[in-house]
Coordinates of C-alpha atoms and ligand atoms in Angstrom, one line a residue:
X289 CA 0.0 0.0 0.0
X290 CA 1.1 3.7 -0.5
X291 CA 0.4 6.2 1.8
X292 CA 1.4 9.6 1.5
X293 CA 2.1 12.2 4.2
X294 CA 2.0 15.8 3.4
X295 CA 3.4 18.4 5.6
X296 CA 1.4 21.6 5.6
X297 CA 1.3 22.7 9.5
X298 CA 4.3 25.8 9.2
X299 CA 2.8 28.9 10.1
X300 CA 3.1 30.5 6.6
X301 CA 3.8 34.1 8.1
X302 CA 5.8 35.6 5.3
X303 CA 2.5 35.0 3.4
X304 CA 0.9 38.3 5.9
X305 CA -2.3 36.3 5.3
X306 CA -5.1 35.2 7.8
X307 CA -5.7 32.0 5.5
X308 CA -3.7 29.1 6.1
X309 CA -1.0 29.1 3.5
X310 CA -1.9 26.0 1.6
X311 CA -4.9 27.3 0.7
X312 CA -3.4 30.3 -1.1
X313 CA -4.3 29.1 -5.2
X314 CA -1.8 28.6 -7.7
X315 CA -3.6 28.6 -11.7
X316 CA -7.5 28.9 -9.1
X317 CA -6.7 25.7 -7.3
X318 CA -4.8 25.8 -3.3
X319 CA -1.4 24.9 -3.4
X320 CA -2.3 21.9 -1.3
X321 CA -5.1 20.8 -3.6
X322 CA -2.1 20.2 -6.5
X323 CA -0.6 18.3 -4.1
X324 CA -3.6 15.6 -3.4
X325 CA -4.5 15.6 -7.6
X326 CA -0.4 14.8 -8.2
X327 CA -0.7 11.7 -5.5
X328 CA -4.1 10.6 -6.8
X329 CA -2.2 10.6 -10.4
X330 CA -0.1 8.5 -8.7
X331 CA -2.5 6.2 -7.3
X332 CA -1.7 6.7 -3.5
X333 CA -4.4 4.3 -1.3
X334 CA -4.0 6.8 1.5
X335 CA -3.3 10.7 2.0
X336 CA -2.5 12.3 5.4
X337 CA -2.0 15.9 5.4
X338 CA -0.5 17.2 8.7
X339 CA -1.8 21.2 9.0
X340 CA -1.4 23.5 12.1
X341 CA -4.3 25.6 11.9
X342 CA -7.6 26.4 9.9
X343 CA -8.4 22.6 9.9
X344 CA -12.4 23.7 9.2
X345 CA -11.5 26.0 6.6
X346 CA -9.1 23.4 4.8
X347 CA -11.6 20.8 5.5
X348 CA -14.4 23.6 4.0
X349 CA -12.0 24.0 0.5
X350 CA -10.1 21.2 0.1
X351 CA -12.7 18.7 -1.9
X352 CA -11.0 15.3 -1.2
X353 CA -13.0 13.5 1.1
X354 CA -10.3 10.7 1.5
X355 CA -7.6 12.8 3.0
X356 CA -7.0 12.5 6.9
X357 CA -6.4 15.2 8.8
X358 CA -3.7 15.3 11.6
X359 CA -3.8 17.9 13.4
X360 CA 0.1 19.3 14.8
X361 CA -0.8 21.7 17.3
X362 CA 3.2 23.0 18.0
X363 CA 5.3 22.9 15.0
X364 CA 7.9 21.3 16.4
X365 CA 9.8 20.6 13.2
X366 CA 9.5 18.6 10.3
X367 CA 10.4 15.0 11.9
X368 CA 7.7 15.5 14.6
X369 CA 5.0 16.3 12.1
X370 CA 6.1 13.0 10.2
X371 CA 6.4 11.0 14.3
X372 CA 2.8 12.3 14.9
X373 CA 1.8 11.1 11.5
X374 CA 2.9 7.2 12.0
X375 CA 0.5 6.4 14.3
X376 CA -2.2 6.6 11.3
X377 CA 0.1 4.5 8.9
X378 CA 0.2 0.8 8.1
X379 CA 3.2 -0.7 9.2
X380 CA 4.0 -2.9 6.0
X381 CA 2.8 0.7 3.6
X382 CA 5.6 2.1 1.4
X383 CA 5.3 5.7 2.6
X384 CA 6.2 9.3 0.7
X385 CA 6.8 12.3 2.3
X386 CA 6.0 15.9 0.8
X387 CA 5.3 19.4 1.3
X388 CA 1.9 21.0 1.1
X389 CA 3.7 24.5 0.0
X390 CA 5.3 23.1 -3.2
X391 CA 2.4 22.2 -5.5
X392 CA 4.6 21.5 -9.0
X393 CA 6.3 18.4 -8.0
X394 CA 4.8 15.7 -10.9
X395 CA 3.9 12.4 -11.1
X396 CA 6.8 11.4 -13.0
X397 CA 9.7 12.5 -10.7
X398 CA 7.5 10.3 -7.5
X399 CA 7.1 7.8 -9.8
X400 CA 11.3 7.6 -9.7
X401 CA 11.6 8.5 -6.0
X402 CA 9.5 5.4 -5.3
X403 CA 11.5 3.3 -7.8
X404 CA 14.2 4.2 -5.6
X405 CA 12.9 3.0 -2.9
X406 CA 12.9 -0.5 -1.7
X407 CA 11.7 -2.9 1.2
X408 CA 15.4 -2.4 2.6
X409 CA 15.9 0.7 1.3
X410 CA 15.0 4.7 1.5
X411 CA 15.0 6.7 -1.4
X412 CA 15.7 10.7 -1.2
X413 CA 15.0 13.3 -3.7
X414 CA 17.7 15.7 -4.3
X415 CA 18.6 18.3 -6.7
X416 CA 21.6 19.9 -7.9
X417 CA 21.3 24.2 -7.9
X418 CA 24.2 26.8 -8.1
X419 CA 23.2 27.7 -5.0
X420 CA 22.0 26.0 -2.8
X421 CA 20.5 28.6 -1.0
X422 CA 18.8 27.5 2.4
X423 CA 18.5 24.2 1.7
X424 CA 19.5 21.2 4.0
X425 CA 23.2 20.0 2.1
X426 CA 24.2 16.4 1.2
X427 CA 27.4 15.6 2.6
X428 CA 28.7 12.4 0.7
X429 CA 31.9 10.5 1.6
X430 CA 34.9 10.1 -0.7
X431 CA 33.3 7.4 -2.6
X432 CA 30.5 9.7 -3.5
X433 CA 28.2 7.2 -0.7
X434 CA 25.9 9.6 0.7
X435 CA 25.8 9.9 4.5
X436 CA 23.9 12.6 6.0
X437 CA 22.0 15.8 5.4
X438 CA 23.3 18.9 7.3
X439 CA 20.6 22.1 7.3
X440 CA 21.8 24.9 6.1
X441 CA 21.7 26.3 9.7
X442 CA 24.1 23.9 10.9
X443 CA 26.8 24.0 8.1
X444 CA 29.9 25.2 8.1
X445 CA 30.9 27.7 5.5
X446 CA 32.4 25.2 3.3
X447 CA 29.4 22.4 3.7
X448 CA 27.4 25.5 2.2
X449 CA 29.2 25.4 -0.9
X450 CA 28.2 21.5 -1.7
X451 CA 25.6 22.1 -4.2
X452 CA 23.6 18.9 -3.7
X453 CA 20.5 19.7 -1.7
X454 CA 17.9 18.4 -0.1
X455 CA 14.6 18.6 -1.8
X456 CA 12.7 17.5 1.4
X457 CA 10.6 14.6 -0.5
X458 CA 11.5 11.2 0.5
X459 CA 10.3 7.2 0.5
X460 CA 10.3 5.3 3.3
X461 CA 8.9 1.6 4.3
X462 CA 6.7 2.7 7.1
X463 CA 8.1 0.5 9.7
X464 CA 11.7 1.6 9.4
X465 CA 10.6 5.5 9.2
X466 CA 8.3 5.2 12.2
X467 CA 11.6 3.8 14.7
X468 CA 13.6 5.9 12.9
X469 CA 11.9 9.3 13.7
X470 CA 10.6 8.1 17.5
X471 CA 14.4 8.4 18.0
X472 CA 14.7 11.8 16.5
X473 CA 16.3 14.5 18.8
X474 CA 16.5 18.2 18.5
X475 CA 20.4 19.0 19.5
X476 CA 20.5 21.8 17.0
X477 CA 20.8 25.2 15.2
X478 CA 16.4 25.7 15.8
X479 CA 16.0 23.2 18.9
X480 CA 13.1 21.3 15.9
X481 CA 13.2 17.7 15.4
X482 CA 14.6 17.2 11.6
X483 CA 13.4 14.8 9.5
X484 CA 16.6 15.2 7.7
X485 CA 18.0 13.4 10.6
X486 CA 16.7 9.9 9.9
X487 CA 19.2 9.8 7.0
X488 CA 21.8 9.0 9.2
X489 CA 20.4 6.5 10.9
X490 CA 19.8 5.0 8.0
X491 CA 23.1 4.6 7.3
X492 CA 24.2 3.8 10.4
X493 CA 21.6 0.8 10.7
X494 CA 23.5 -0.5 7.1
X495 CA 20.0 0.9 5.1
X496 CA 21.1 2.0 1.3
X497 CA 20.0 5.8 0.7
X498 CA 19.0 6.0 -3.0
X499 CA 19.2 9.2 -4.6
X500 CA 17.1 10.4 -7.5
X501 CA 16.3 13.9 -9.0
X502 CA 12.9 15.7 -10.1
X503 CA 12.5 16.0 -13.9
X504 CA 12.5 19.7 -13.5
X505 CA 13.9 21.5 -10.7
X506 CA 11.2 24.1 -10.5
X507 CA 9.4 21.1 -9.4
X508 CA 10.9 21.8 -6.2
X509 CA 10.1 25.4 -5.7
X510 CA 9.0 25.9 -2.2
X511 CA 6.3 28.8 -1.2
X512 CA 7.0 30.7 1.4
X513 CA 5.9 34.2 0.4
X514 CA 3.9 35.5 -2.2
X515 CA 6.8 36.5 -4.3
X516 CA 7.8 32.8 -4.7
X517 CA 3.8 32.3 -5.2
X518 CA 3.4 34.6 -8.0
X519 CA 6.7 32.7 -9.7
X520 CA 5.3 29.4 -9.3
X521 CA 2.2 30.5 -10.9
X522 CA 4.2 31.9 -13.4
X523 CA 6.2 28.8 -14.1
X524 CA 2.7 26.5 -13.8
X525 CA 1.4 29.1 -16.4
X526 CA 4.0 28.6 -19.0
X527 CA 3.9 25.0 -18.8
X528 CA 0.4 24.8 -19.4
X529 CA 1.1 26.9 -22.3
X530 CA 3.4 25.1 -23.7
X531 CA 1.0 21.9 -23.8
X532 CA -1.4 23.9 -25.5
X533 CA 0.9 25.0 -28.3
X534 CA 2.3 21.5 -28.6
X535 CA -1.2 20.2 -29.2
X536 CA -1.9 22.8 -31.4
X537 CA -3.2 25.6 -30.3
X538 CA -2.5 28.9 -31.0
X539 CA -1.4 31.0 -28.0
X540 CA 0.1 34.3 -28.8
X541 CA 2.0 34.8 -25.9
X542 CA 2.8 32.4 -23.3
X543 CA 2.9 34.5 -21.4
X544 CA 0.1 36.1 -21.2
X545 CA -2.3 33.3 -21.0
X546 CA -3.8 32.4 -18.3
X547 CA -5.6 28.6 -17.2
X548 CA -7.2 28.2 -13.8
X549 CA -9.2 24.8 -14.8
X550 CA -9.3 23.1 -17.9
X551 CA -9.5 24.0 -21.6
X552 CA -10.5 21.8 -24.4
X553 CA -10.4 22.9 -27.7
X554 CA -10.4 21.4 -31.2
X555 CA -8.7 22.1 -34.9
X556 CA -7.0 25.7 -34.9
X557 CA -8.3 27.6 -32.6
X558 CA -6.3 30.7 -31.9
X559 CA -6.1 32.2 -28.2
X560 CA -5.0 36.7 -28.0
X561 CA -3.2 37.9 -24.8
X562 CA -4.2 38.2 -21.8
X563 CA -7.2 35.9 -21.8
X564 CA -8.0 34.0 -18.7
X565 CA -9.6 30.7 -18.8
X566 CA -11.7 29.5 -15.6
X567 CA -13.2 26.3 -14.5
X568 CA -14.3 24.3 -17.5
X569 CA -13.4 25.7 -21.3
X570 CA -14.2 23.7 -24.1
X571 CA -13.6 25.1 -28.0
X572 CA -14.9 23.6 -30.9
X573 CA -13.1 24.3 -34.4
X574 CA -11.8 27.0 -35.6
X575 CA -12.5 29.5 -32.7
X576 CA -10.8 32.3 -32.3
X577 CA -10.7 34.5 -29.1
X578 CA -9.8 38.0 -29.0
X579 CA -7.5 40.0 -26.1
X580 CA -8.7 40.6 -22.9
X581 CA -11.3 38.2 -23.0
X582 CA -12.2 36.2 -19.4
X583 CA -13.9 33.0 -20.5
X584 CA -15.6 30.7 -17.5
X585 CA -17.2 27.8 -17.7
X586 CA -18.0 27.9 -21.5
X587 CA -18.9 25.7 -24.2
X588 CA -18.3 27.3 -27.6
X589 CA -18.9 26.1 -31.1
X590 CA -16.7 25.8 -34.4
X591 CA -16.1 28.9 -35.8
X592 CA -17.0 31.4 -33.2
X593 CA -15.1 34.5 -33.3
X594 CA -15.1 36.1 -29.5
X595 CA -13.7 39.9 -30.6
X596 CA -11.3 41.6 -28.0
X597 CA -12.9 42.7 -24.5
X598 CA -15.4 40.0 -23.2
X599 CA -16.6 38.4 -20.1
X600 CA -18.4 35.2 -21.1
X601 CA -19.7 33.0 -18.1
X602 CA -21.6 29.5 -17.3
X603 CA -23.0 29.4 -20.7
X604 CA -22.7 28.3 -24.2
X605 CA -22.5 29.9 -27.9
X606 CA -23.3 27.5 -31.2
X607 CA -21.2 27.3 -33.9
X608 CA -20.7 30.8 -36.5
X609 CA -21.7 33.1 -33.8
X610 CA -20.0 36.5 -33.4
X611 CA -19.7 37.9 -29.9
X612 CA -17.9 41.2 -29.2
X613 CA -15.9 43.3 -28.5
X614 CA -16.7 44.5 -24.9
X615 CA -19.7 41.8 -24.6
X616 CA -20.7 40.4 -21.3
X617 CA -22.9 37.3 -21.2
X618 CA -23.7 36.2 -17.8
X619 CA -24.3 33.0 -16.3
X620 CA -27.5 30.4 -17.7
X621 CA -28.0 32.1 -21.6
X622 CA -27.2 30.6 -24.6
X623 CA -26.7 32.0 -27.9
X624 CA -27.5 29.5 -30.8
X625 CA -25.5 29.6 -34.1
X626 CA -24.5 32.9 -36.3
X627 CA -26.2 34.8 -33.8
X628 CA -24.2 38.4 -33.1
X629 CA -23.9 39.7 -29.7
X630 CA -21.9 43.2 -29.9
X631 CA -20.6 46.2 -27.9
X632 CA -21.8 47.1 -24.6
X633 CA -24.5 44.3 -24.7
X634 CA -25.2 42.6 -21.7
X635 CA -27.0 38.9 -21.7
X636 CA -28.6 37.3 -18.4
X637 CA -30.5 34.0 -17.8
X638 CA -31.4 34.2 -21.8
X639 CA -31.8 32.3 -24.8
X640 CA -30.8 34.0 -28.5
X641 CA -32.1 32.4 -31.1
X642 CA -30.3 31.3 -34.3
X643 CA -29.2 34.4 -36.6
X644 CA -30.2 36.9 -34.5
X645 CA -28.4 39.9 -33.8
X646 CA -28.1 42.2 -30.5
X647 CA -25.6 44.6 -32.0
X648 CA -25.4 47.4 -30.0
X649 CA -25.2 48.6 -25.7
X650 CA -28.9 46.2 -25.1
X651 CA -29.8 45.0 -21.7
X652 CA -31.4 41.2 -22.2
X653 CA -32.3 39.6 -19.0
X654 CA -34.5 36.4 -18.7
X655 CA -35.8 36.7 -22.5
X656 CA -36.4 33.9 -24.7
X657 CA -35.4 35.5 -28.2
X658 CA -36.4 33.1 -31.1
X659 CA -34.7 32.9 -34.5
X660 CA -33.8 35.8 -37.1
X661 CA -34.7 39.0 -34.6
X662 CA -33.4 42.0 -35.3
X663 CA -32.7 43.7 -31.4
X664 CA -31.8 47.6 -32.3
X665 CA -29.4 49.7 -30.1
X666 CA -30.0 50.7 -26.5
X667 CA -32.9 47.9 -26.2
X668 CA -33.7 47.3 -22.5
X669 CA -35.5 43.6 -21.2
X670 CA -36.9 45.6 -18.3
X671 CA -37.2 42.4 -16.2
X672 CA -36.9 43.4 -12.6
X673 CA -39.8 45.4 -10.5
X674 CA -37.2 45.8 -7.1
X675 CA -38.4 42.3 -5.6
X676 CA -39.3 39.9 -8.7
X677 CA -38.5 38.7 -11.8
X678 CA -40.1 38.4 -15.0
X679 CA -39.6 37.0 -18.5
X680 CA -40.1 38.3 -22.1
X681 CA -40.2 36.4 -24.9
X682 CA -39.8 37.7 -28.4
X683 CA -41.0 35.8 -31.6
X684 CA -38.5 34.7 -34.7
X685 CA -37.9 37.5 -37.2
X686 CA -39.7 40.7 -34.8
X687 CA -37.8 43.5 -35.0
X688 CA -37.1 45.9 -32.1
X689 CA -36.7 49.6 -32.7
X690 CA -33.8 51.3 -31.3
X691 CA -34.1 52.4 -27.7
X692 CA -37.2 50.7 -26.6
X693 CA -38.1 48.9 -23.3
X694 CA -39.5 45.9 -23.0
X695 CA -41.3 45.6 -19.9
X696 CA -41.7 42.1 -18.5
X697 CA -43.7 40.2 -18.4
X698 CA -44.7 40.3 -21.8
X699 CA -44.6 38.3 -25.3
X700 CA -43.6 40.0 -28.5
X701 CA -45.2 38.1 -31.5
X702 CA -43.7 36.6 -34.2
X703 CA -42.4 38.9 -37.3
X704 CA -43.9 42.2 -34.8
X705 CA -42.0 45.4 -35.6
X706 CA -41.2 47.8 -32.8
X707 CA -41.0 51.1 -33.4
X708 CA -37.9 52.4 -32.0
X709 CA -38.2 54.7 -28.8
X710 CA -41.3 52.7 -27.5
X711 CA -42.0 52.0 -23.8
X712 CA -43.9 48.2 -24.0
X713 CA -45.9 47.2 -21.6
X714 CA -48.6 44.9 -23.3
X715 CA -48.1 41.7 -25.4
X716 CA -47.1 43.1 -29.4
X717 CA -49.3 41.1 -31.5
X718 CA -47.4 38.6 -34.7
X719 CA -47.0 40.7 -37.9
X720 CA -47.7 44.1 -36.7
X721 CA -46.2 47.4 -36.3
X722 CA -46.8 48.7 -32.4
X723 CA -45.2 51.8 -30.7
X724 CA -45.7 53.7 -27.8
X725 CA -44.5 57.3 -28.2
X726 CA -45.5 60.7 -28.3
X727 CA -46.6 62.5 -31.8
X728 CA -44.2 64.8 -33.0
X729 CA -44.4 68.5 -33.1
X730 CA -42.8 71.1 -34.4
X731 CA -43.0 74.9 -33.2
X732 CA -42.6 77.1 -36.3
X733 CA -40.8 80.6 -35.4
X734 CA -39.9 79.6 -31.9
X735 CA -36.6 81.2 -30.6
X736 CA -33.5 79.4 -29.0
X737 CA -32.5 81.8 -25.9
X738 CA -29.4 83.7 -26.2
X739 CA -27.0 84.1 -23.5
X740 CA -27.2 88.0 -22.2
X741 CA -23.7 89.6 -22.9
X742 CA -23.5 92.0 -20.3
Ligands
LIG933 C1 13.3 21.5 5.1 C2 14.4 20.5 5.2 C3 15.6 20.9 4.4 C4 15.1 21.0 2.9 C5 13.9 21.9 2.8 C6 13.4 21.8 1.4 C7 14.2 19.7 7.5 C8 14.7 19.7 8.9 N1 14.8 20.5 6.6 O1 13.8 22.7 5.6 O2 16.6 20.0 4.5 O3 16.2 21.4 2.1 O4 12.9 21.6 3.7 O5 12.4 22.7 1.2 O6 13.3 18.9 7.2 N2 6.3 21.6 8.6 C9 5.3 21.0 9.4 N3 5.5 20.9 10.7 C10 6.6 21.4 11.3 C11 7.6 22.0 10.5 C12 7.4 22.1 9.1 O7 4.3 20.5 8.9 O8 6.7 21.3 12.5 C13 6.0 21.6 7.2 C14 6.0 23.0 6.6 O9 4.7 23.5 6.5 C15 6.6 22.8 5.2 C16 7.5 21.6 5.3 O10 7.1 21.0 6.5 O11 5.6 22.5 4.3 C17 9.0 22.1 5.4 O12 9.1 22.9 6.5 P1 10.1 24.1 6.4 O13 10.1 24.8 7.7 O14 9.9 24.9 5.2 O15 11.5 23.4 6.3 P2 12.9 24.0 5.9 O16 13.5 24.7 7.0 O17 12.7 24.8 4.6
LIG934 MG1 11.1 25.6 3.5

């Protein structure tokens, strides 16, 4: 069996943040939660997650139902969050240890650290960095045999300059880690119990240390503050990008693209800057979506063009249609094929028929608008009375004059003209012309004031 052990209890106070720092998102999705979906790749049969504080709201946001919380009141260091763990471990499990605040480990590099691992032996993930920085060393004797990890705390000036460091991730059978880390003591630079420790006595009880390496050594890439988050995203962004472009799509810049779920998308479809793609995306064909565009929870049909400037959410838009610039559709509407949504138009809760066209700064909220209507500029669905809401629904091919409101409840037949300007408050009949609005007049010989020059 493998059982996994995560350690998320630090404090997290370079964050400045009242939320527990595993919860702090990396592409929409807590740093922690990366961690669980990596081991479930995996196939762990068991996750513990050892957390110091906020156990209601990581229970509230963190989805997996099968994770076990352990709760580490005092963080006494990382080889008493593993001790306290060991008790909820089967004794013949193969276990891994990792960190809740470094969410781009993969599947592939565990995959090797558990290769390395054996029923009499420990494997240790390890990396190789110019600088290694503040990370635990790897002191090796003169046969290259490793023997112990020193923290950076406790080296000496010239154990700093090994560049082999400790990654923190290891695998461990669980009955050899659990005496190894009751014996754990804390004779050093922070007075903690190190986990770094049991390496040691590994050695010293004749147990081979394998040694392996991630794929990628941003894999590694702790978070501590939210300078090192906004790199990590930035680094999670670009590889996401880059699996895009290798399975053909179109992204102009990497770098300003932007995934926090999952995109699906089929035959050339082309992607401007800085659009950002939440929770579930899927493209058909041939779409193309223009810059500054925040998609959400879309399905979209071949050939749509989305044009520069939209906020499209919950919803879906058949195939041909043109939406945009500056369109927002809002959650439950959907626009059928070559139907034209345009500037300034917002859409609620509403259903555009095929071919129709909302071209210009229109307000359409819980409206049912059949097939071929023409929607002129400025049209409002007045839907809302302060405490309900109310529907309109509007007949293939009418045609609404510019600047009219609609006020719901009401039904505008099929093929009706509106005459623009109109204030509706009664069902329009099918076929017919109907308007609301004042005759005109005109004042012959009347006199525009003039301003008095004195
Ligand atoms: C640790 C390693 C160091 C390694 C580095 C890699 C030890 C003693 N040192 O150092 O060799 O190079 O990670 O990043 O292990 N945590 C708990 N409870 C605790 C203490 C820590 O759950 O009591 C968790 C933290 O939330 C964090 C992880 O363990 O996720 C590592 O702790 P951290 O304090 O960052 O360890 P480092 O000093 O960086
Ligand atoms: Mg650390």
């Amino acid at each position: 069996m493998l059982e996994v052990i995560i350690l998320a209890a630090g404090k997290g106070t370079r964050m400045v943040s009242s939320l527990p720092k595993v919860l702090h998102q990396v592409a929409g999705k807590p740093m922690l939660q990366h961690v669980l979906d990596t081991c479930h790749e995996l196939g762990a049969d068991r996750l513990h997650v050892v957390y110091g504080y906020g156990g209601d709201l990581l229970r509230e946001k963190i989805q997996n139902d099968d994770v076990n919380w352990i709760l580490q009141a005092e963080q006494n260091g990382t080889g008493h969050a593993v001790d306290i763990a060991m008790s909820h471990v089967s004794d013949e499990s193969t276990i891994i240890v990792l960190y809740g605040d470094v969410p781009l480990i993969s599947k592939e590099s565990l995959n090797a650290l558990l290769q390395a691992c054996g029923e009499q032996s420990v494997a240790l993930m390890t990396a190789f960095l110019q600088d290694g920085g503040s990370y635990g060393r790897i002191l090796r004797d003169s046969n290259q045999c490793f023997q112990s990890i020193v923290e950076h705390r406790d080296a000496t000036p010239e154990q700093c300059e090994i560049n082999e460091i400790n990654t923190g991730f290891l695998a461990a059978p669980a009955a050899r880690l659990k005496s190894w880390v009751s014996k754990l003591e804390c004779e050093n630079a922070q007075g903690e119990f190190y986990l770094t420790d049991i390496f040691a006595m590994a050695v010293a009880d004749g147990v081979p240390v394998e040694t392996c390496q991630p794929v990628d050594n941003s894999e590694i890439l702790g978070i501590n503050d939210r300078q090192n988050l906004s790199e990590v995203e930035r680094i999670y962004q670009q590889q996401q990008a880059k699996r895009y472009l290798q399975a053909g799509l179109t992204v102009c810049d990497p770098n300003r693209f932007d995934i926090r779920g999952s995109l699906k998308h089929g035959k050339d479809c082309s992607i401007d800057i800085n659009v950002i793609i939440e929770g579930e995306v899927t493209l058909g064909d041939r779409v193309s979506v223009g810059p500054n565009t925040l998609l959400r929870n879309m399905t979209i049909g071949d050939d749509v063009e989305i044009k520069a400037n939209c906020i499209l959410e919950d919803s879906s838009i058949g195939e041909l249609a043109i939406i945009g610039p500056f369109a927002r559709i809002r959650p439950e509407s959907e626009i059928a094929s070559l139907a034209h949504i345009g500037n300034f138009v917002e859409i609620k809760k509403s259903q555009v028929g095929s071919g129709s066209k909302v071209n210009h700064l229109s307000y359409i909220g819980d409206t049912e608008i059949g097939a071929d209507v023409n929607i002129g500029a400025g049209v409002i669905t007045c839907n809302y009375d302060g405490a309900n809401k109310f529907k309109t629904i509007i007949g293939n091919n009418a045609f609404i004059g510019s600047d009219s409101q609609l006020v719901a409840p009401v039904e505008i037949g099929k093929g009706a003209t509106i005459g623009a300007g109109s204030t509706i408050t009664q069902n329009a009949p099918d076929n017919e012309l109907t308007l609301s609005r004042a005759e005109q007049k005109t004042r012959k010989g009347w006199q525009r004031p003039v301003k008095n020059k004195a």
